[in-house]
Short mmCIF file of C-alpha atoms in Angstrom, two decimals:
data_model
loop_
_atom_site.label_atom_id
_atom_site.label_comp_id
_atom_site.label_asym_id
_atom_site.label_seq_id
_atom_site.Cartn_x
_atom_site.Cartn_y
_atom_site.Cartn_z
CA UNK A 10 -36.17 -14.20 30.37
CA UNK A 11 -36.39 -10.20 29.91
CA UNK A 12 -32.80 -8.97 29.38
CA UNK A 13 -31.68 -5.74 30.85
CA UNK A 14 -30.32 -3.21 27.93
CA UNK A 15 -26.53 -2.80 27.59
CA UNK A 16 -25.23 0.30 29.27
CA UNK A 17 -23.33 2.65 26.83
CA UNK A 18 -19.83 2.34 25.96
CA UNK A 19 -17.59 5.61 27.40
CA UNK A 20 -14.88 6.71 26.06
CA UNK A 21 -12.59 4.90 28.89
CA UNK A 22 -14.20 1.31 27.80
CA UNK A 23 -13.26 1.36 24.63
CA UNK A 24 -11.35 -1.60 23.76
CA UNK A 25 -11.40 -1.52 20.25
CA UNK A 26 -8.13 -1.26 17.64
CA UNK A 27 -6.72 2.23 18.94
CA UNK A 28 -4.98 2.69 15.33
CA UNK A 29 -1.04 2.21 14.82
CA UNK A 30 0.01 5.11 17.18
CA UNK A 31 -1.11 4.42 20.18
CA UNK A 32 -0.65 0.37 19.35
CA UNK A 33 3.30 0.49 19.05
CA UNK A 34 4.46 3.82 20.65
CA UNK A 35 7.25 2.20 21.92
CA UNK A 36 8.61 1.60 18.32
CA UNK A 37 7.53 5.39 17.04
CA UNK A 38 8.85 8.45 17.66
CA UNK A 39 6.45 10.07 19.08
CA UNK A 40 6.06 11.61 22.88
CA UNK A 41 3.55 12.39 25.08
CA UNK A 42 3.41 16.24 23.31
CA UNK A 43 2.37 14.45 19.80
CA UNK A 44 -1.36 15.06 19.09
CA UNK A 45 -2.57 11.63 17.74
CA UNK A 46 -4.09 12.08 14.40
CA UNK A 47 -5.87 8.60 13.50
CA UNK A 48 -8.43 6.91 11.65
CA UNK A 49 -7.53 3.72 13.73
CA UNK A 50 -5.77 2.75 10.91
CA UNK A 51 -3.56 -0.75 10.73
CA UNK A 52 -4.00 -4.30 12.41
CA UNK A 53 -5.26 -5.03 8.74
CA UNK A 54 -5.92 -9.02 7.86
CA UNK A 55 -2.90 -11.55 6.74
CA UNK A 56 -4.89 -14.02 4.43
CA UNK A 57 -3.97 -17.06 3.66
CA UNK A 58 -3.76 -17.61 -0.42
CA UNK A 59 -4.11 -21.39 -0.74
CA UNK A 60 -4.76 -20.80 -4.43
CA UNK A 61 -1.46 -19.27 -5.37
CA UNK A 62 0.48 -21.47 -3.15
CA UNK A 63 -0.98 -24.60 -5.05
CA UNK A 64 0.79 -22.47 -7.97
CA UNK A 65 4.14 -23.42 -6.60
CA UNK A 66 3.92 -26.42 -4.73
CA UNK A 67 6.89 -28.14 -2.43
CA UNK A 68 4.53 -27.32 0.63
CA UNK A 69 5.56 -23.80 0.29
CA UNK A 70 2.66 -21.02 1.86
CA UNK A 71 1.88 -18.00 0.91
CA UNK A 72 -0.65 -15.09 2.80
CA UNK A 73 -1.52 -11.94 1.21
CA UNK A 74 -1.00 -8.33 3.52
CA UNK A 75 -4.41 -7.17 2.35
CA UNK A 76 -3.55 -3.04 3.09
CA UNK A 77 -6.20 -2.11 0.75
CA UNK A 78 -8.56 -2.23 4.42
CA UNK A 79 -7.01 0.60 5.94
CA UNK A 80 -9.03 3.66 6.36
CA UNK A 81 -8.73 5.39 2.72
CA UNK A 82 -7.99 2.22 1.08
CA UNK A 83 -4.29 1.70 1.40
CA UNK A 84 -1.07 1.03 3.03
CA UNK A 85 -0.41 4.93 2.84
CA UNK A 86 -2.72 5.46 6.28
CA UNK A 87 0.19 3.98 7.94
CA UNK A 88 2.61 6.62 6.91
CA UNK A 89 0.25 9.13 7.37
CA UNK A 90 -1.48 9.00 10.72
CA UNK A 91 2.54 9.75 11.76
CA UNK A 92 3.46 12.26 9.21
CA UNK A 93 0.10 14.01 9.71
CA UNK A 94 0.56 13.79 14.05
CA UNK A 95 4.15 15.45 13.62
CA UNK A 96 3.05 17.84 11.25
CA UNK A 97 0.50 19.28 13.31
CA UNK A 98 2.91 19.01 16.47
CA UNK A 99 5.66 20.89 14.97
CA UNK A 100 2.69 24.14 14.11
CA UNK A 101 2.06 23.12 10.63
CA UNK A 102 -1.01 24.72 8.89
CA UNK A 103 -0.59 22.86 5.71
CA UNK A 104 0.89 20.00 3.83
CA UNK A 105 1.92 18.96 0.47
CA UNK A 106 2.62 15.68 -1.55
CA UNK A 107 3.16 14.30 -4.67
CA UNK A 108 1.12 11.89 -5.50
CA UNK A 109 -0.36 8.90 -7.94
CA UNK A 110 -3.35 8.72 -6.41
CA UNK A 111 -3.26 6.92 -2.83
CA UNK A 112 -0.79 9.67 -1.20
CA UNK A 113 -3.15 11.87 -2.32
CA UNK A 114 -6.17 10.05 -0.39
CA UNK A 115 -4.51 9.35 2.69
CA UNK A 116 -3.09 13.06 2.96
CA UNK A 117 -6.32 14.61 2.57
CA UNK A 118 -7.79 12.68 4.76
CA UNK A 119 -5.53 12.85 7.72
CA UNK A 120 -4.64 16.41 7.02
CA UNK A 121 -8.47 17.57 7.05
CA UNK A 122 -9.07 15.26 10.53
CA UNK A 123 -6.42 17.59 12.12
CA UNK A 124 -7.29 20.75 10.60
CA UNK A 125 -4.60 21.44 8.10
CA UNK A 126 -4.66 22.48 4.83
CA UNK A 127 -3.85 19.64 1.99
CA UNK A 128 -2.61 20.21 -1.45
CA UNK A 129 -1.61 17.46 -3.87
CA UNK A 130 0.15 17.34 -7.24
CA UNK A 131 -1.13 14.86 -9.83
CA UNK A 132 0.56 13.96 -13.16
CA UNK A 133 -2.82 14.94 -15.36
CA UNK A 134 -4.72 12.12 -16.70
CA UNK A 135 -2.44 9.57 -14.21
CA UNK A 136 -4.56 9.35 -11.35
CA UNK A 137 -7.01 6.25 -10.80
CA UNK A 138 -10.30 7.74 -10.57
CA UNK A 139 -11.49 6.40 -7.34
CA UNK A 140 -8.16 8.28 -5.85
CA UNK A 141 -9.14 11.30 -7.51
CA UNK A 142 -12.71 11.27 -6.15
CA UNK A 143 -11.24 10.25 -2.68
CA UNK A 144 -9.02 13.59 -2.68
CA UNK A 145 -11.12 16.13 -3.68
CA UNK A 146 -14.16 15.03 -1.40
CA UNK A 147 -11.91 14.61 1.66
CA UNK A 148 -11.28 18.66 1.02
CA UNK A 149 -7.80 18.71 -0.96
CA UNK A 150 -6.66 21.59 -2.98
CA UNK A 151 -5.63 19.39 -6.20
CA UNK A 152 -2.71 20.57 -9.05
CA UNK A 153 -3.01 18.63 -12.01
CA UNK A 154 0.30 19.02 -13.98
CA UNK A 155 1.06 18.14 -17.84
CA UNK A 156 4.24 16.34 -16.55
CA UNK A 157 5.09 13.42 -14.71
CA UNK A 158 5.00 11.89 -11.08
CA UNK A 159 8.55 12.36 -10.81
CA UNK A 160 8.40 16.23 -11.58
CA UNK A 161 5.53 16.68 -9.51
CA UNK A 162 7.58 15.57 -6.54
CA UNK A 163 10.47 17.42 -7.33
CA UNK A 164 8.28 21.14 -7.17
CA UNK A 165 6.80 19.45 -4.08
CA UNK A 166 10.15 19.37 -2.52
CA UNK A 167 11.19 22.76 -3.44
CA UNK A 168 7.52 24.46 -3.02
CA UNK A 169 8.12 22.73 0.65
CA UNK A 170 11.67 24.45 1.21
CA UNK A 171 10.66 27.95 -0.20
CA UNK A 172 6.42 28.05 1.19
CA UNK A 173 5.29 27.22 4.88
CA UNK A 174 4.11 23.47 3.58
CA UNK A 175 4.85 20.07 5.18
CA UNK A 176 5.95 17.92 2.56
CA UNK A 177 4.18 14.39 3.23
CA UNK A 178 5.89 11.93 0.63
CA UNK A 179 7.91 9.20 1.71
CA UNK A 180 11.01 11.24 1.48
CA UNK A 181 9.15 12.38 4.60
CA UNK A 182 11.21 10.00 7.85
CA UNK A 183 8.16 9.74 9.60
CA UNK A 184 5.91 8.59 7.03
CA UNK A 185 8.44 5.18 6.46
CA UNK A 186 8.00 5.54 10.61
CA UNK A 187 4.27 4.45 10.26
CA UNK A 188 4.81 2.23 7.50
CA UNK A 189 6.81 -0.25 9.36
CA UNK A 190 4.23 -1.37 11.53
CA UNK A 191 2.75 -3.65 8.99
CA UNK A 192 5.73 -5.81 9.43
CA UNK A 193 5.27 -6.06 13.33
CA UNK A 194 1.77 -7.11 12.67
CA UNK A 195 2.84 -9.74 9.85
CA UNK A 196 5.67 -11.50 12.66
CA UNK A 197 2.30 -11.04 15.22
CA UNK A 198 0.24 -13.07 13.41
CA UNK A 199 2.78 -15.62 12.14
CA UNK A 200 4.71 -15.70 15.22
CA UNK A 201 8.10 -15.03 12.98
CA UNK A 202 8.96 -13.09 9.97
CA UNK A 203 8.13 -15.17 6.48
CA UNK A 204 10.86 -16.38 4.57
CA UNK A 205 10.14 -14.27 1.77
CA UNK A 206 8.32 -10.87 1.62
CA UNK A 207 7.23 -9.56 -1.72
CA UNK A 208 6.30 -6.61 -1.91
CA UNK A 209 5.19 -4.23 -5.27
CA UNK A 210 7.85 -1.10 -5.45
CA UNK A 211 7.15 2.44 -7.28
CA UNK A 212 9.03 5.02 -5.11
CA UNK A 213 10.63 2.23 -3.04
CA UNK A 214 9.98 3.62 0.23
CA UNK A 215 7.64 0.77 1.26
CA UNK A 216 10.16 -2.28 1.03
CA UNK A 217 12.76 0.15 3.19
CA UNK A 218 9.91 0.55 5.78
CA UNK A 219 9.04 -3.08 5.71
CA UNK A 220 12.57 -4.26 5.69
CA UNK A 221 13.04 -1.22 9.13
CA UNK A 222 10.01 -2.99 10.90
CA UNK A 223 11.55 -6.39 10.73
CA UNK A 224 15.24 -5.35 11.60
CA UNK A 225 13.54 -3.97 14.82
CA UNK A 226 11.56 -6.63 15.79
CA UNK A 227 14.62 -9.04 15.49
CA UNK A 228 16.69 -6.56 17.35
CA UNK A 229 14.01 -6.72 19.95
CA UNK A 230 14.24 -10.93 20.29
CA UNK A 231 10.74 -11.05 19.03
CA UNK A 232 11.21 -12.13 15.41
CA UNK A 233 14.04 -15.03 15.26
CA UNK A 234 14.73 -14.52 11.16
CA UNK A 235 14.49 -11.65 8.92
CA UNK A 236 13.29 -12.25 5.36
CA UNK A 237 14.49 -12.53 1.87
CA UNK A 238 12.69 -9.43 0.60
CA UNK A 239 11.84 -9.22 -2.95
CA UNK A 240 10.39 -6.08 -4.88
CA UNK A 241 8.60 -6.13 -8.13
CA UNK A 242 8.71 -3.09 -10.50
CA UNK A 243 5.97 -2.99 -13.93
CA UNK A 244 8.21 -3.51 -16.94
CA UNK A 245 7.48 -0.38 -17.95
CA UNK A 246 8.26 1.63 -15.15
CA UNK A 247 11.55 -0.32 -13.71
CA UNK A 248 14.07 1.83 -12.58
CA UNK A 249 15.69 -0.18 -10.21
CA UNK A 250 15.81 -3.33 -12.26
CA UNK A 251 17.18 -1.58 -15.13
CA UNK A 252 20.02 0.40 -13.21
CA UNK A 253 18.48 3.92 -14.70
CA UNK A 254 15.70 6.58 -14.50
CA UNK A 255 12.89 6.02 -16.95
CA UNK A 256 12.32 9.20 -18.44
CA UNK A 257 8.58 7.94 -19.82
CA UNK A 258 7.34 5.57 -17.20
CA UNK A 259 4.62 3.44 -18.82
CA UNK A 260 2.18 0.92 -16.79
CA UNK A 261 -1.32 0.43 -16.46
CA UNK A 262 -0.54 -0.31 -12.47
CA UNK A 263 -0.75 3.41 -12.29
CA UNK A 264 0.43 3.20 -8.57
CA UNK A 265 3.79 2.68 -9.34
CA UNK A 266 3.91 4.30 -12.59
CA UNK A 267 7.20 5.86 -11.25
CA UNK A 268 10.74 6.79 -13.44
CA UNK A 269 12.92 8.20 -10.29
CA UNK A 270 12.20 6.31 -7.43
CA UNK A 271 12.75 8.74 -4.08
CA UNK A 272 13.95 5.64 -2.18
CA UNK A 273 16.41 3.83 -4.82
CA UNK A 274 19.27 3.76 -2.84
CA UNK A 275 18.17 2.88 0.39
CA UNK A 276 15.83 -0.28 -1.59
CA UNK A 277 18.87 -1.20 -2.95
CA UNK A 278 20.40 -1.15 0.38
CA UNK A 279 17.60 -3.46 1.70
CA UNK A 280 18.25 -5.94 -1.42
CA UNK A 281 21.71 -6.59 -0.41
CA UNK A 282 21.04 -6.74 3.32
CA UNK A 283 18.33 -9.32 3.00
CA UNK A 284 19.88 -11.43 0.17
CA UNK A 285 16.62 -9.73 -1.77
CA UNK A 286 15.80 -9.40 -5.35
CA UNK A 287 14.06 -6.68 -7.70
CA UNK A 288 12.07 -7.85 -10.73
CA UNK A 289 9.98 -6.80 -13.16
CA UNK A 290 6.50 -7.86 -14.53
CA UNK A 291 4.20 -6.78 -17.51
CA UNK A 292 1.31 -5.34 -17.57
CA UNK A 293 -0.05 -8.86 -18.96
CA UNK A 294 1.53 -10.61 -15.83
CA UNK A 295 0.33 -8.13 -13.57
CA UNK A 296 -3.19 -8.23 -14.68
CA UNK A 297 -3.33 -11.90 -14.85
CA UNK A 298 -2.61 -12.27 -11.00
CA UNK A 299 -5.25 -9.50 -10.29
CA UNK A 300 -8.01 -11.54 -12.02
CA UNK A 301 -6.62 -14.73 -10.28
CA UNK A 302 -6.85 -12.94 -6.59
CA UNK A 303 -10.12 -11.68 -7.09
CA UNK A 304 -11.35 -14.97 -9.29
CA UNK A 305 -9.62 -17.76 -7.01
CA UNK A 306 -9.06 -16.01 -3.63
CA UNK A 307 -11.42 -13.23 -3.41
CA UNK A 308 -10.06 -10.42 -2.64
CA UNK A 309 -9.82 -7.01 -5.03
CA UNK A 310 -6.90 -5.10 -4.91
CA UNK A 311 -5.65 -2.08 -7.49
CA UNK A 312 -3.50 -3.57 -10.20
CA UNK A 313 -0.04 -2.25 -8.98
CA UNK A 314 -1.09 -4.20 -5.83
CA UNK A 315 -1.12 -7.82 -7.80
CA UNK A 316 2.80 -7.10 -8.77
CA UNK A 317 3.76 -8.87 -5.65
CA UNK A 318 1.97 -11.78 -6.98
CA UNK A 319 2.61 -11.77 -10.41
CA UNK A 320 6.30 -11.02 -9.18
CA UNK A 321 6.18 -14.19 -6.79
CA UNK A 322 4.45 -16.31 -9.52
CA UNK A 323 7.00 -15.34 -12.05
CA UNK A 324 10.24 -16.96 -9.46
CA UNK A 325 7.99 -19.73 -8.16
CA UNK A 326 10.97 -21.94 -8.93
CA UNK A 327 13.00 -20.09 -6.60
CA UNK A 328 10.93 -20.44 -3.65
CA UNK A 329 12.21 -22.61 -1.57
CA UNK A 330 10.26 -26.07 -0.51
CA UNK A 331 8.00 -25.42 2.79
CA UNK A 332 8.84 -21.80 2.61
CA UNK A 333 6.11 -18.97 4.20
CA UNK A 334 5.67 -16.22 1.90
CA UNK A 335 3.82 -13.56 2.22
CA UNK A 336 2.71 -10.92 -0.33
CA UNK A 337 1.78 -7.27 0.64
CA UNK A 338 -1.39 -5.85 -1.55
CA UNK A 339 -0.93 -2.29 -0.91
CA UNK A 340 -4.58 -1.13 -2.50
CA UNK A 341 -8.21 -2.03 -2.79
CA UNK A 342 -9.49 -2.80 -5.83
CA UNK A 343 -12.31 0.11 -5.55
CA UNK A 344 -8.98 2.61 -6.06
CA UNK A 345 -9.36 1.76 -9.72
CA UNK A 346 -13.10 0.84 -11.15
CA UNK A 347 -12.25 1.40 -14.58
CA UNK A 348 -9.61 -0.89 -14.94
CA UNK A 349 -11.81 -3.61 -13.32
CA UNK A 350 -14.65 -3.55 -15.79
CA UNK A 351 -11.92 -3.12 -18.88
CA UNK A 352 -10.26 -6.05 -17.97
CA UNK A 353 -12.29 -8.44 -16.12
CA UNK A 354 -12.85 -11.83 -17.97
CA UNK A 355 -16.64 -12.59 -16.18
CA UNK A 356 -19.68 -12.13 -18.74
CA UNK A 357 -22.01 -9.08 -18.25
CA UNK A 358 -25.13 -9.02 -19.88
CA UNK A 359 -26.77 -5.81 -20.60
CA UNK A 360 -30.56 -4.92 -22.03
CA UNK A 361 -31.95 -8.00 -20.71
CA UNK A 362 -35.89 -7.91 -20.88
CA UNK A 363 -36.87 -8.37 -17.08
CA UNK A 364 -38.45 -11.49 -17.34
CA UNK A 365 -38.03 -15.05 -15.33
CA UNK A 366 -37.92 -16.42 -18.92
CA UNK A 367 -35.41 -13.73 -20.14
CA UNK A 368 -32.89 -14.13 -17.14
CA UNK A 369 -33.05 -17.88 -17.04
CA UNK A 370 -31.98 -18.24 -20.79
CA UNK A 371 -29.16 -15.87 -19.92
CA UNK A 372 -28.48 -18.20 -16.74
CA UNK A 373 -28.60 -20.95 -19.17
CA UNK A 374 -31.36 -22.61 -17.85
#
């Protein structure tokens, strides 16, 4: 049988993921004027993580919210395809963030697809070096500053009020806009909300756009519960937990390596609402639940990613028996290379001779 050749897709067949916009419209605020700015972005997987959930037992089960598959490598795209859109509706010619390294990606990236300008802040010597790379070859103008995330923002707010900049951080509304979407897919793909949603928090502004996703999905009929939401800080960059700014945030989860979050009050807000939580985990906890993801589950997400898991891990008692849980992983594990190959546990063997003989002994054949 001779089979005839497929006849080429046009741009009206396309059935593929259209990216977050154009999927929930309804929910955004956006109008028919809005120029879509997208890397088809979102519908990213919910895995299940039987390996954790044997962890804690009482038929509880946990997925992970892998984000780290969005376009640029984290949940930021979702913020940003929005942000970005607006921007360039309202006549922008430029934005601005503050970042740790994924802002930083995602602006760039969105800002050069709609022909804008993009300059980013950096606290020198901070930045992941995958995020770094990802900035300044996606065509952003990059400040390194001897100072801290939390000062960088702050001259990105006022450079924003006194230059003709968009400011793009979270403190942005329409970058928490975007960010909400990942709970409509996670009540999508269970059919509900979880009981529990943990969720890693540096400036805070993800758990309020989660925690905005899933109040308007319930308002809508189509999610019948709304979750306990639970946010993890690293020990040494806690904020919230501790009630005050950390002057000298320390953490090798450089992500959320954050003193001031721009978001406290309105996490805190979304604590009390949901009957939440905020904890905090070391660096040793954190990094011991980003070997286990990668080593038991396979999948490699960024280290400040694995605080929703070493968070969970840390209240497993809590969890209530038969509970769903699901923990968001905000970055892929390619953000941060270095801290990989410092701190994995698996053997590699360098200067071998190449020989069958020579590998096999290594092998331990």
């Amino acid at each position: 049988m001779t089979l005839s050749p497929s006849k080429p897709a046009t741009a009206s067949a396309f059935h593929g993921w259209p990216g977050l916009i154009e999927r929930y419209r309804a929910y955004l605020p956006v109008s028919a004027q809005t120029p879509v700015v997208t890397l088809h972005e979102g519908n990213t997987p919910l895995i299940p993580a039987p390996a954790i959930a044997a962890r804690i037992g009482r038929g509880v089960r946990v997925w992970l919210k892998y984000d780290g598959l969005n376009p640029t490598g984290s949940f930021k795209d979702r913020g940003m395809t929005l942000a970005i859109s607006k921007a360039k509706e309202a006549g922008a010619a430029a934005v601005i963030c503050a970042s740790t390294g994924n802002t930083s990606a995602a602006a760039a990236a969105y800002a050069r697809r709609a022909g804008l300008r993009a300059f980013v802040l950096i606290p020198e010597g901070y930045v992941a070096l995958g995020k770094l790379a990802q900035a300044l070859l996606y065509g952003a103008e990059v400040i390194a500053i001897r100072g801290s995330f939390d000062r960088a923002l702050a001259m990105v707010r006022e450079l924003a009020t006194q230059y003709p900049v968009t400011l793009v951080n979270s403190v942005n509304p329409y970058r928490l806009e975007g960010q909400k979407t990942a709970a409509f897919e996670i009540v999508e793909a269970l059919g509900d909300a979880p009981d529990w949603l943990c969720i890693p928090v540096g400036n805070a502004g993800n758990i309020t756009a989660y925690w905005m996703g899933f109040n308007q999905y319930h308002s809508e009929g189509l999610a019948a519960r709304l979750p306990r939401m639970m946010g993890f800080e690293a020990a040494g960059s806690a904020p919230i937990v501790l009630g005050k700014i950390v002057e000298h945030p320390e953490t090798l989860a450089t992500a959320i390596r954050i003193g001031n979050p721009a978001n406290w009050q309105r996490a805190l807000a979304v604590q009390e609402a949901s009957g939440g939580a905020f904890g905090a985990v070391s660096d040793e906890e954190i990094l011991d639940a980003y070997r286990l993801l990668a080593a038991e589950e396979g999948i490699f997400c960024e280290p400040a990613s694995a605080a929703s898991v070493a968070g969970l891990l840390k209240v497993k008692d809590q969890v209530p028996a038969e509970a769903r849980v699901v923990c968001v992983l905000t970055g892929n594990g390619l953000k941060d290379p270095d801290s990989a190959i410092k701190h994995a546990e698996a053997h590699f063997y360098q200067g071998v001779e190449p020989s069958l003989a020579a590998v096999a002994q290594v092998m331990g054949f």
